[in-house]
mmCIF file of C-alpha atoms in Angstrom:
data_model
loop_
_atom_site.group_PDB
_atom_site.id
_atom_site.type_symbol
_atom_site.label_atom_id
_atom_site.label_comp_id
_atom_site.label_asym_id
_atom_site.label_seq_id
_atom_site.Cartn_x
_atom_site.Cartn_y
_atom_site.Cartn_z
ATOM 1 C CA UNK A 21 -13.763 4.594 -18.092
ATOM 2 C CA UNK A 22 -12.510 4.501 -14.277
ATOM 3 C CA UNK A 23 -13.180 1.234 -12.410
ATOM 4 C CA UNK A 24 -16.732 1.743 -10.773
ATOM 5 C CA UNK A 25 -17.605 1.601 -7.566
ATOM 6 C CA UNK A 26 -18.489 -1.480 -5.982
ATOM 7 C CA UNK A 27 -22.452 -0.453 -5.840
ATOM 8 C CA UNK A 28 -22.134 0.658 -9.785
ATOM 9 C CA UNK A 29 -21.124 -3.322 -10.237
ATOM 10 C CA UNK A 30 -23.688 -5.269 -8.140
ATOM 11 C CA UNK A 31 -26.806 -4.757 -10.550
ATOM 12 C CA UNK A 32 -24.329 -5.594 -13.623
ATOM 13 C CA UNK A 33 -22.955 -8.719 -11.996
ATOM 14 C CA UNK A 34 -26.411 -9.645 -10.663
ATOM 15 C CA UNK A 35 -27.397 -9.631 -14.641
ATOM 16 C CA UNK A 36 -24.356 -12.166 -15.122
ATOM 17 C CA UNK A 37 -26.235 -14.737 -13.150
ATOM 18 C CA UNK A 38 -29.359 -14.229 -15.294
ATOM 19 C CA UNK A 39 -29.546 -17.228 -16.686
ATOM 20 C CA UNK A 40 -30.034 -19.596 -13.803
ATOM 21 C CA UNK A 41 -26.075 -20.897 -14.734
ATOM 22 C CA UNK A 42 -22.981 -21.508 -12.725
ATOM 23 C CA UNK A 43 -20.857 -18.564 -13.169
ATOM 24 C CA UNK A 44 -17.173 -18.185 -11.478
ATOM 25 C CA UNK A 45 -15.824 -15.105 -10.274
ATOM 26 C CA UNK A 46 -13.313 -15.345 -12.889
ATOM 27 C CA UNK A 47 -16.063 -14.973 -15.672
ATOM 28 C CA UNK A 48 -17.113 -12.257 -13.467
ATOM 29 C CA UNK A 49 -14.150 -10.387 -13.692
ATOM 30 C CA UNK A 50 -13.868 -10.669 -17.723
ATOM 31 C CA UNK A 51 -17.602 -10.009 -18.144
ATOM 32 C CA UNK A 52 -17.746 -6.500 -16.246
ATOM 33 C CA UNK A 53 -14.553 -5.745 -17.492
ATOM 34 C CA UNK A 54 -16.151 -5.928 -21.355
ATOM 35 C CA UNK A 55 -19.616 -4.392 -19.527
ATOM 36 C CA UNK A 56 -17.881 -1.201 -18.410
ATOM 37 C CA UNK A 57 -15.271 -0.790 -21.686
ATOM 38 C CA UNK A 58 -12.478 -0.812 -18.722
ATOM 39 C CA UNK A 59 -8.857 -0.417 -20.490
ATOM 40 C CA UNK A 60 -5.805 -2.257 -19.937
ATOM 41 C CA UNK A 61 -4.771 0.446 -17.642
ATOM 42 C CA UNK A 62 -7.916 0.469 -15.850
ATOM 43 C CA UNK A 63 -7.744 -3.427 -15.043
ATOM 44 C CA UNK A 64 -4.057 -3.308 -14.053
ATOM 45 C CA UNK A 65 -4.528 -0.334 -11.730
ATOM 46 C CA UNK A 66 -3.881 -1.708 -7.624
ATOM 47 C CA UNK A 67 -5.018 -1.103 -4.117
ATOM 48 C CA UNK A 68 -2.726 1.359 -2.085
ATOM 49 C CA UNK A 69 -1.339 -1.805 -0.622
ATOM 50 C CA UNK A 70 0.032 -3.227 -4.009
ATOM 51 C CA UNK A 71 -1.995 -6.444 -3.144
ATOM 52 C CA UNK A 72 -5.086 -6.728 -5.564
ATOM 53 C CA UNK A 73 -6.374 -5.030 -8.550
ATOM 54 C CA UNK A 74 -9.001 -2.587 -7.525
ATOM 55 C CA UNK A 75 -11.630 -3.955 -9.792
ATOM 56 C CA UNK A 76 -11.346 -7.512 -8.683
ATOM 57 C CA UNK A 77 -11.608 -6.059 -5.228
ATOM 58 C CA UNK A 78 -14.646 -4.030 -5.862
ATOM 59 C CA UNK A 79 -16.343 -7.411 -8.027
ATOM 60 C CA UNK A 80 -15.532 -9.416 -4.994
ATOM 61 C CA UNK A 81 -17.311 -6.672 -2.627
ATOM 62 C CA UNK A 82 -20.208 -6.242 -4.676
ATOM 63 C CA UNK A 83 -20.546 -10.278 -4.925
ATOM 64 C CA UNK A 84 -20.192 -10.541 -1.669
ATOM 65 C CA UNK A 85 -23.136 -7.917 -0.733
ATOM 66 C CA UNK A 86 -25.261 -9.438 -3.304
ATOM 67 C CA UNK A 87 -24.774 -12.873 -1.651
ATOM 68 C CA UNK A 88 -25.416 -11.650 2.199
ATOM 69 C CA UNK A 89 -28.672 -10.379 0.453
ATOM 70 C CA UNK A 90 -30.013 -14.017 -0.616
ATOM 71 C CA UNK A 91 -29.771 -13.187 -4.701
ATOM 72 C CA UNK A 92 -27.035 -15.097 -4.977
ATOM 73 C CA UNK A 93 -25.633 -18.727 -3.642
ATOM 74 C CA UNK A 94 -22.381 -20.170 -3.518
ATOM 75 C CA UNK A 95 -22.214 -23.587 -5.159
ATOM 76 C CA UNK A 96 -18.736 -24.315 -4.401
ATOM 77 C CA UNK A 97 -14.941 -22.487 -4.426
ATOM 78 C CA UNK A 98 -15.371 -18.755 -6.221
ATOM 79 C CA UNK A 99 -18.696 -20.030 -7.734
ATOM 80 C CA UNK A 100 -21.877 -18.727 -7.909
ATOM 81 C CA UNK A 101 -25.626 -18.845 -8.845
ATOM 82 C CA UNK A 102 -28.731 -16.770 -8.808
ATOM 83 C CA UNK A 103 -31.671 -17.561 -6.461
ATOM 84 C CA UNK A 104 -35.363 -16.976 -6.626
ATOM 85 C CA UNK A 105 -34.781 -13.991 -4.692
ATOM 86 C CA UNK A 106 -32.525 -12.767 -7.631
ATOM 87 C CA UNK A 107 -33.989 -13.893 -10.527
ATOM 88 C CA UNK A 108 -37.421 -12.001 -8.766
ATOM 89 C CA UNK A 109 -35.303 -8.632 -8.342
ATOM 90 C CA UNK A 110 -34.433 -8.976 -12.410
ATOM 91 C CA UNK A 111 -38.107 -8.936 -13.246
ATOM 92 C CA UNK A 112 -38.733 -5.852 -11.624
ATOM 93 C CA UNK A 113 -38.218 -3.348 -14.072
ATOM 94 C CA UNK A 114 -38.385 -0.256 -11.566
ATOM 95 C CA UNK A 115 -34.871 -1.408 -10.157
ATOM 96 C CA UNK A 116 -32.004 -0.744 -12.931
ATOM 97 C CA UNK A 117 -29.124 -0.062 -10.047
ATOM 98 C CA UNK A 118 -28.629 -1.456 -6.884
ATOM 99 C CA UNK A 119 -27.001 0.241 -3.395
ATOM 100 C CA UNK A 120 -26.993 -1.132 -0.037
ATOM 101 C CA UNK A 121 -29.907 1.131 0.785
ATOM 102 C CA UNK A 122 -32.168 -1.329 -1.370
ATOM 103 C CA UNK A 123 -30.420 -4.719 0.280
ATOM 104 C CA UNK A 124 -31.333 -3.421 3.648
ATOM 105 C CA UNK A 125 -34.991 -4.485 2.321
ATOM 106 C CA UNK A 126 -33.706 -7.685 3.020
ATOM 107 C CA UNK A 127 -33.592 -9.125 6.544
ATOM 108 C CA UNK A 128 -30.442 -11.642 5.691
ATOM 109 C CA UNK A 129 -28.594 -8.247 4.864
ATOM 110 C CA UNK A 130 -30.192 -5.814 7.527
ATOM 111 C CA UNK A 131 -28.825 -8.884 9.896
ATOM 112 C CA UNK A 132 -25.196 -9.128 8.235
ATOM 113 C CA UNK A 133 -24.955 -5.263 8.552
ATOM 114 C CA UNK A 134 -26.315 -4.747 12.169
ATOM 115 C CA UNK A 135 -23.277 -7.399 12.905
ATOM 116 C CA UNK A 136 -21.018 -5.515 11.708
ATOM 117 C CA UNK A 137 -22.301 -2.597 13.100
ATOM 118 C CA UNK A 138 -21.923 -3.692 16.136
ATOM 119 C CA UNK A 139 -18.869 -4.636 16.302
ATOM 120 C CA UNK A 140 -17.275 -0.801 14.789
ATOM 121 C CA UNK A 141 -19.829 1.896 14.771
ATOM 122 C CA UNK A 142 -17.131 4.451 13.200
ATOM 123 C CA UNK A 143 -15.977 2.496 10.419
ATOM 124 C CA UNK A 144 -19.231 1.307 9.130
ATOM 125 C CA UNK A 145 -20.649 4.509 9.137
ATOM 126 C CA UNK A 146 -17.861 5.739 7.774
ATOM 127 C CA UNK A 147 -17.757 3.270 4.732
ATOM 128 C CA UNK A 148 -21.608 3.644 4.711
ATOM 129 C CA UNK A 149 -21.109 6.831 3.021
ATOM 130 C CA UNK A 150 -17.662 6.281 0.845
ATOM 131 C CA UNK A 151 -17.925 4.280 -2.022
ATOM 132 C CA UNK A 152 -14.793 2.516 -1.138
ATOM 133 C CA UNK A 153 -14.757 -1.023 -0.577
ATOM 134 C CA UNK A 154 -14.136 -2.102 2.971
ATOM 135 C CA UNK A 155 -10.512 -3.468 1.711
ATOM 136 C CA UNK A 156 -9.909 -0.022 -0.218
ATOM 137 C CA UNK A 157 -10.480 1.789 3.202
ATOM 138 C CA UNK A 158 -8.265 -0.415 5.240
ATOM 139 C CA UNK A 159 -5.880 0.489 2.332
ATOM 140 C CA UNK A 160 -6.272 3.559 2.534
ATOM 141 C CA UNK A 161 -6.398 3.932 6.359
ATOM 142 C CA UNK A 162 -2.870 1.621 6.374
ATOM 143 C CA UNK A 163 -1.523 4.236 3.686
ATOM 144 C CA UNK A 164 -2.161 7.395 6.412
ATOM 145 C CA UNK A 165 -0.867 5.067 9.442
ATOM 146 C CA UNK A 166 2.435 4.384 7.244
ATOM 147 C CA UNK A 167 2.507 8.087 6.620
ATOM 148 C CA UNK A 168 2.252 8.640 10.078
ATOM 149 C CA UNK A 169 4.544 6.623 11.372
ATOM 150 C CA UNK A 170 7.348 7.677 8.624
ATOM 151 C CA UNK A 171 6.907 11.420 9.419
ATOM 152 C CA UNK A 172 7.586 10.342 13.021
ATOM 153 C CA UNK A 173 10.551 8.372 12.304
ATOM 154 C CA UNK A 174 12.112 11.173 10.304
ATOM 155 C CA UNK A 175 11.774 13.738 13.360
ATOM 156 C CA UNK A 176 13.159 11.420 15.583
ATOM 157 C CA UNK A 177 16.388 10.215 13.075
ATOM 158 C CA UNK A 178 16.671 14.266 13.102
ATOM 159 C CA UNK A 179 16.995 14.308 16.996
ATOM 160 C CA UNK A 180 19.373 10.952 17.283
ATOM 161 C CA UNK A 181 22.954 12.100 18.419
ATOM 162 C CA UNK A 182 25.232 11.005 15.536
ATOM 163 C CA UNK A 183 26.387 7.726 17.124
ATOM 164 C CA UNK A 184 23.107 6.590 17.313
ATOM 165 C CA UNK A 185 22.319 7.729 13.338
ATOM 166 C CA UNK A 186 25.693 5.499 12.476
ATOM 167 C CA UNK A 187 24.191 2.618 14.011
ATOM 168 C CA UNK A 188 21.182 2.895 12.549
ATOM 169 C CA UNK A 189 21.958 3.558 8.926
ATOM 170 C CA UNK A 190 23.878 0.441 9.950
ATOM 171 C CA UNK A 191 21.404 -1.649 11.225
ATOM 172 C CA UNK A 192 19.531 -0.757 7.588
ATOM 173 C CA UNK A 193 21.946 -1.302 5.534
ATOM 174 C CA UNK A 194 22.301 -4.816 6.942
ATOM 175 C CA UNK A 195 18.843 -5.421 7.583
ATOM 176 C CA UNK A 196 18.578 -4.460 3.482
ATOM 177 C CA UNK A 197 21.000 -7.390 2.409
ATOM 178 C CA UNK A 198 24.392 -5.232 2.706
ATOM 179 C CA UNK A 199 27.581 -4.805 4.327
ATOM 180 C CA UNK A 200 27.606 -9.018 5.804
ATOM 181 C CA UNK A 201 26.449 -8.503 9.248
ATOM 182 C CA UNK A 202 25.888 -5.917 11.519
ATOM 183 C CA UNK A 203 29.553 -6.628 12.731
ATOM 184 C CA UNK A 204 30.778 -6.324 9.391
ATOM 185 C CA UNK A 205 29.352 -3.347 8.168
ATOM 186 C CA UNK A 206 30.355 -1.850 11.900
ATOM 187 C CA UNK A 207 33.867 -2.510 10.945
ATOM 188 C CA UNK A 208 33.916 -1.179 7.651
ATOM 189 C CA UNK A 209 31.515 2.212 8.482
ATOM 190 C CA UNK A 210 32.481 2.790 11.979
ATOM 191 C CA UNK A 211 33.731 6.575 11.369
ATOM 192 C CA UNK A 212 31.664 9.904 12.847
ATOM 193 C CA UNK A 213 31.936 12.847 11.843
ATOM 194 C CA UNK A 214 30.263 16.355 10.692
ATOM 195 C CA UNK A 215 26.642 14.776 12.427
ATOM 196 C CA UNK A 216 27.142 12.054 9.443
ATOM 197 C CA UNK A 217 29.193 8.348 8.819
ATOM 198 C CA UNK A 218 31.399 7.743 6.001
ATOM 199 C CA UNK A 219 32.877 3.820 5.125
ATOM 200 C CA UNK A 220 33.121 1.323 2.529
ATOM 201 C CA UNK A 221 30.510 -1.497 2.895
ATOM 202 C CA UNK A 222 30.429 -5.065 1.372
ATOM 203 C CA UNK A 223 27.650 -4.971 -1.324
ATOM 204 C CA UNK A 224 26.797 -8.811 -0.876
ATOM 205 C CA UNK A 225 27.405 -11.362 1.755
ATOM 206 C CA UNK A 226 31.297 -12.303 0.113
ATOM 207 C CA UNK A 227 32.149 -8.858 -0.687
ATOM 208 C CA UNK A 228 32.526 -9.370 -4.343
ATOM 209 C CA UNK A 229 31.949 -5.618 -4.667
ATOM 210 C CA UNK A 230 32.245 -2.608 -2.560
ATOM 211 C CA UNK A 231 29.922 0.411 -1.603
ATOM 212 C CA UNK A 232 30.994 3.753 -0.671
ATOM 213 C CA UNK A 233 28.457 5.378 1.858
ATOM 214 C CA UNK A 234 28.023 8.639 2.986
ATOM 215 C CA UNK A 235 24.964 9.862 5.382
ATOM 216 C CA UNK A 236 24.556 13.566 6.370
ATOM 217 C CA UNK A 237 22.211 14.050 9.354
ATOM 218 C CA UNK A 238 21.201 17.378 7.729
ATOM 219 C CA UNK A 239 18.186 19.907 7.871
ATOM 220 C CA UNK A 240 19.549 21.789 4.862
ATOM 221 C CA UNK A 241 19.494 20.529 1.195
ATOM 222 C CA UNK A 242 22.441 18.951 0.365
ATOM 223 C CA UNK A 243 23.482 20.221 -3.193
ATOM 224 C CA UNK A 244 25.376 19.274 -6.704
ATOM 225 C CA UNK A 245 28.555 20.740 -4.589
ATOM 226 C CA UNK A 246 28.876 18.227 -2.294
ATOM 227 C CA UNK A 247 27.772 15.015 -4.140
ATOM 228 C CA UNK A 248 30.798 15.630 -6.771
ATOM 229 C CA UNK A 249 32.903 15.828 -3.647
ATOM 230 C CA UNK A 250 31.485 12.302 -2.596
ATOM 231 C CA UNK A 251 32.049 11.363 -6.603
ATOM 232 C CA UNK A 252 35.644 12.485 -5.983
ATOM 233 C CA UNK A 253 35.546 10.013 -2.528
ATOM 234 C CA UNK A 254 34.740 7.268 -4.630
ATOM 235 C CA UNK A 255 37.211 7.586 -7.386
ATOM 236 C CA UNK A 256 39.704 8.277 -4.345
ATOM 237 C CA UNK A 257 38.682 4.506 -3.479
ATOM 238 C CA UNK A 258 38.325 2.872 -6.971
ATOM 239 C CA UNK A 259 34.852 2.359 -6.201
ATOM 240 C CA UNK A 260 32.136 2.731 -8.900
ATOM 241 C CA UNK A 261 29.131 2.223 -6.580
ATOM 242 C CA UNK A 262 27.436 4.728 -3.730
ATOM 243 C CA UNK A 263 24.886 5.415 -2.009
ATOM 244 C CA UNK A 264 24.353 9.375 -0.300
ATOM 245 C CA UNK A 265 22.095 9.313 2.513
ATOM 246 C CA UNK A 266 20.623 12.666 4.172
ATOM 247 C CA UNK A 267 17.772 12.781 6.271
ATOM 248 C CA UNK A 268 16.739 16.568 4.548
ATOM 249 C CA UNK A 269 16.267 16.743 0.513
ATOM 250 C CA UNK A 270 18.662 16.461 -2.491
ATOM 251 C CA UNK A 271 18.282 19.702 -4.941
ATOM 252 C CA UNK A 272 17.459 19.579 -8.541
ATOM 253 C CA UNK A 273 21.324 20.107 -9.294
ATOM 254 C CA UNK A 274 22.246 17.193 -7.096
ATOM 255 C CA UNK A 275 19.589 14.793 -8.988
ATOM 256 C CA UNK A 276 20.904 15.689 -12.217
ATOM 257 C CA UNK A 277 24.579 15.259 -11.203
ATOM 258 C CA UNK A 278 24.264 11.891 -10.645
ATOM 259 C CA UNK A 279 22.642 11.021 -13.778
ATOM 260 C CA UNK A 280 25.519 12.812 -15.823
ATOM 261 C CA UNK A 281 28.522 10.640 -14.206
ATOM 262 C CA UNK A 282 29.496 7.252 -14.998
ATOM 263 C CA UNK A 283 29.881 6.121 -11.548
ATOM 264 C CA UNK A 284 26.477 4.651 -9.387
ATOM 265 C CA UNK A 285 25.220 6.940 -7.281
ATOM 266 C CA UNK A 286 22.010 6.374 -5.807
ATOM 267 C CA UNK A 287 20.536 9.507 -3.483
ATOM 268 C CA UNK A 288 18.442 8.646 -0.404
ATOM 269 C CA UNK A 289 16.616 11.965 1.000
ATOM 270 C CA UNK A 290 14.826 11.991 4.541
ATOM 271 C CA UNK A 291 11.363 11.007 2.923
ATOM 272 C CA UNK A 292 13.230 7.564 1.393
ATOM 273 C CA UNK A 293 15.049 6.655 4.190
ATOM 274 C CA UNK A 294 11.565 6.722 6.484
ATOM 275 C CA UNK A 295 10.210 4.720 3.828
ATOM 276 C CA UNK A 296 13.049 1.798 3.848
ATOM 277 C CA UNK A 297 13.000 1.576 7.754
ATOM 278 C CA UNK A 298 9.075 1.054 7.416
ATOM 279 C CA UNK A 299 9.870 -1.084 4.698
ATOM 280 C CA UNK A 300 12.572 -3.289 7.009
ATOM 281 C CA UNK A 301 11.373 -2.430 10.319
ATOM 282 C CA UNK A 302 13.911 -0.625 11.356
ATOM 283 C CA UNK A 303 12.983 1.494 14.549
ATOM 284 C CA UNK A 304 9.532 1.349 13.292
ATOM 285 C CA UNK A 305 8.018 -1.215 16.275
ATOM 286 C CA UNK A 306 8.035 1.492 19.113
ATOM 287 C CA UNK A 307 6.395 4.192 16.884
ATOM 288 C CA UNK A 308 4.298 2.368 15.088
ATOM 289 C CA UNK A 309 2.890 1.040 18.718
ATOM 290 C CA UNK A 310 2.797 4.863 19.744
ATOM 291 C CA UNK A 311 0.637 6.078 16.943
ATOM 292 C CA UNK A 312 -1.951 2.914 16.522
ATOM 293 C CA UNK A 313 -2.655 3.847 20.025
ATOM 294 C CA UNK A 314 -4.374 7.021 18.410
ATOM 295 C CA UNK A 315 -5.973 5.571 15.521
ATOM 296 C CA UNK A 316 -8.876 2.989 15.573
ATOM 297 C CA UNK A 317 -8.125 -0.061 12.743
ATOM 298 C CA UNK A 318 -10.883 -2.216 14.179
ATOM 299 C CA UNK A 319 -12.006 -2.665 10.295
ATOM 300 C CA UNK A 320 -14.060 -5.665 9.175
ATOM 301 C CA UNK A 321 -13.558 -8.198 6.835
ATOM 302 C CA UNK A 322 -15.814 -10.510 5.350
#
C-alpha cells in the first residue's frame, strides 16, 4: 500500500509504545513498515527534495505530534516512551485513529499549535488541511519556487544577446567541472555565431580529453538534420565526445540519432539547461531574489 499519511501513523506508533518499553525511532520505522505491508518500493520512495524517505519523514511527524501532546516522552537521542497520558488514551476503546483535531484536547498541544500559529497564519492553515507533513510542504513549496525560478531563467537566456549566452554557457560549463577555468574554456569556445557558440573545451582540469560544444539560442526545435551535422563537426575534429545545447527542444528524430551513433552526444534542451544553472547557481541569485519576494516560505520546523 502507499505510505500513509502522517495522522494514519500516530495511533499505530502510539500502539508501539504499549508496553511501557523504550522504543527507538529506528524500531519505529521497521515496525510500521511491517504494520502497513509497505513494499520495498514504498520504503525507498523520497521527498521532492531527494533528502529523506517519505515514510521516515511522516513517522518522525507523527512522533513528534504525539510527543507535543504529552503521550509520549523522550528518554534520550531518537528514543521514546509512553506516558500515563498515553497508556490512558490506549484504554479507551472509542479512539481507534488519531488526528490533530483530537490532540487539540490537550492543552500542551493546543499551546505548541497556537505557537506556531502565530508565527505563519497561511501555512498552518494551509497544512491544517493537507495531509502533508510540514517537511513534505516545504518540499513541495521549494519544488514550485525551483520551477519558478527555472521558467524565468529560460525567458531571460532567450532574451540575452549572443555574447552574453557565450559567456554564460561558459561560466556553466566551468562552474560544472569543465573546460579548466573560465579563462580556459574562453579561449577554447570564444567563437559567435548564428545567435549560438561553437569550440572545443577541456573535459577535465589537464585536458586529457576534449569536448566539442555547440549551443543554439533557438525558439524552434532543433532536429535529427542538424545534430548529424554537429556529428560530422566532431569527426571533422577527431573528437568522440559532445555536448548540443539549445535553449528550445530536441525532436524525437534528434533523440534517437544520438543513440544510433558511436560517438557521445549528450543533448541539453532549454528545460535542462534551467535546471543545471539552478543546480550550479548560475544566474540564478538575482531571480531567485526576484521571485521569493512573491512567495511567503516562512514555514516551521520543529
Amino acid at each position: 500500500m502507499p505510505v500513509p499519511d502522517y495522522q494514519s501513523i500516530m495511533y499505530p506508533l502510539l500502539e508501539l509504545f504499549r508496553d511501557g518499553n523504550e522504543h527507538t525511532l529506528q524500531e519505529a520505522y521497521i515496525y510500521l513498515a511491517d504494520y502497513f505491508d509497505l513494499t520495498t518500493e514504498d520504503k525507498e520512495e523520497v521527498l521532492p527534495s531527494g533528502k529523506q524517505l517519505v515514510y521516515h519523514n511522516r513517522i518522525g511527524w507523527a512522533r513528534t505530534y504525539l510527543k507535543k501532546a504529552g503521550l509520549i516522552k523522550s528518554v534520550k537521542k531518537a528514543t521514546f516512551v509512553i506516558t500515563d497520558r498515553g497508556q490512558e488514551l490506549l484504554k479507551d476503546s472509542g479512539v481507534t485513529e488519531l488526528n490533530q483535531n483530537y490532540l487539540m484536547k490537550y492543552e500542551e498541544f493546543k499551546e505548541f499549535k497556537n505557537k506556531k500559529q502565530n508565527k505563519n497564519n497561511t501555512v498552518l492553515e494551509e497544512y491544517d488541511k493537507s495531509d502533508l507533513t510540514p517537511q513534505e510542504m516545504l518540499d513541495h513549496g521549494y519544488k514550485e519556487i525551483q520551477q519558478q525560478i527555472s521558467d524565468e531563467l529560460l525567458e531571460r537566456v532567450k532574451g540575452c544577446t549572443p555574447e552574453f549566452f557565450e559567456k554564460l554557457v561558459v561560466e556553466l560549463l566551468v562552474t560544472m567541472g569543465y573546460g579548466g577555468s573560465i579563462e580556459d574554456a574562453g579561449k577554447a569556445i570564444g567563437k559567435s555565431g548564428d545567435e549560438g557558440i561553437d569550440g572545443i573545451i577541456k573535459e577535465d582540469v589537464l585536458g586529457l580529453d576534449m569536448i566539442y560544444v555547440q549551443a543554439k539560442r533557438w525558439e524552434n526545435v532543433v532536429g535529427r538534420p542538424e545534430i548529424q551535422k554537429f556529428a560530422g563537426s566532431l569527426e571533422g575534429q577527431r573528437a568522440s565526445k559532445g555536448v548540443f545545447i539549445t535553449t528550445s527542444e530536441f525532436t524525437q528524430g534528434a533523440k534517437e540519432y544520438v543513440n544510433l551513433i558511436q560517438k557521445k552526444i549528450i543533448l541539453i534542451n532549454g528545460n535542462d539547461l534551467a535546471a543545471y544553472m539552478f543546480k550550479y547557481n548560475v544566474g540564478v541569485s538575482k531571480i531567485a531574489e526576484y521571485i521569493l519576494k512573491k512567495v511567503d516560505i516562512d514555514y516551521f520546523q520543529e
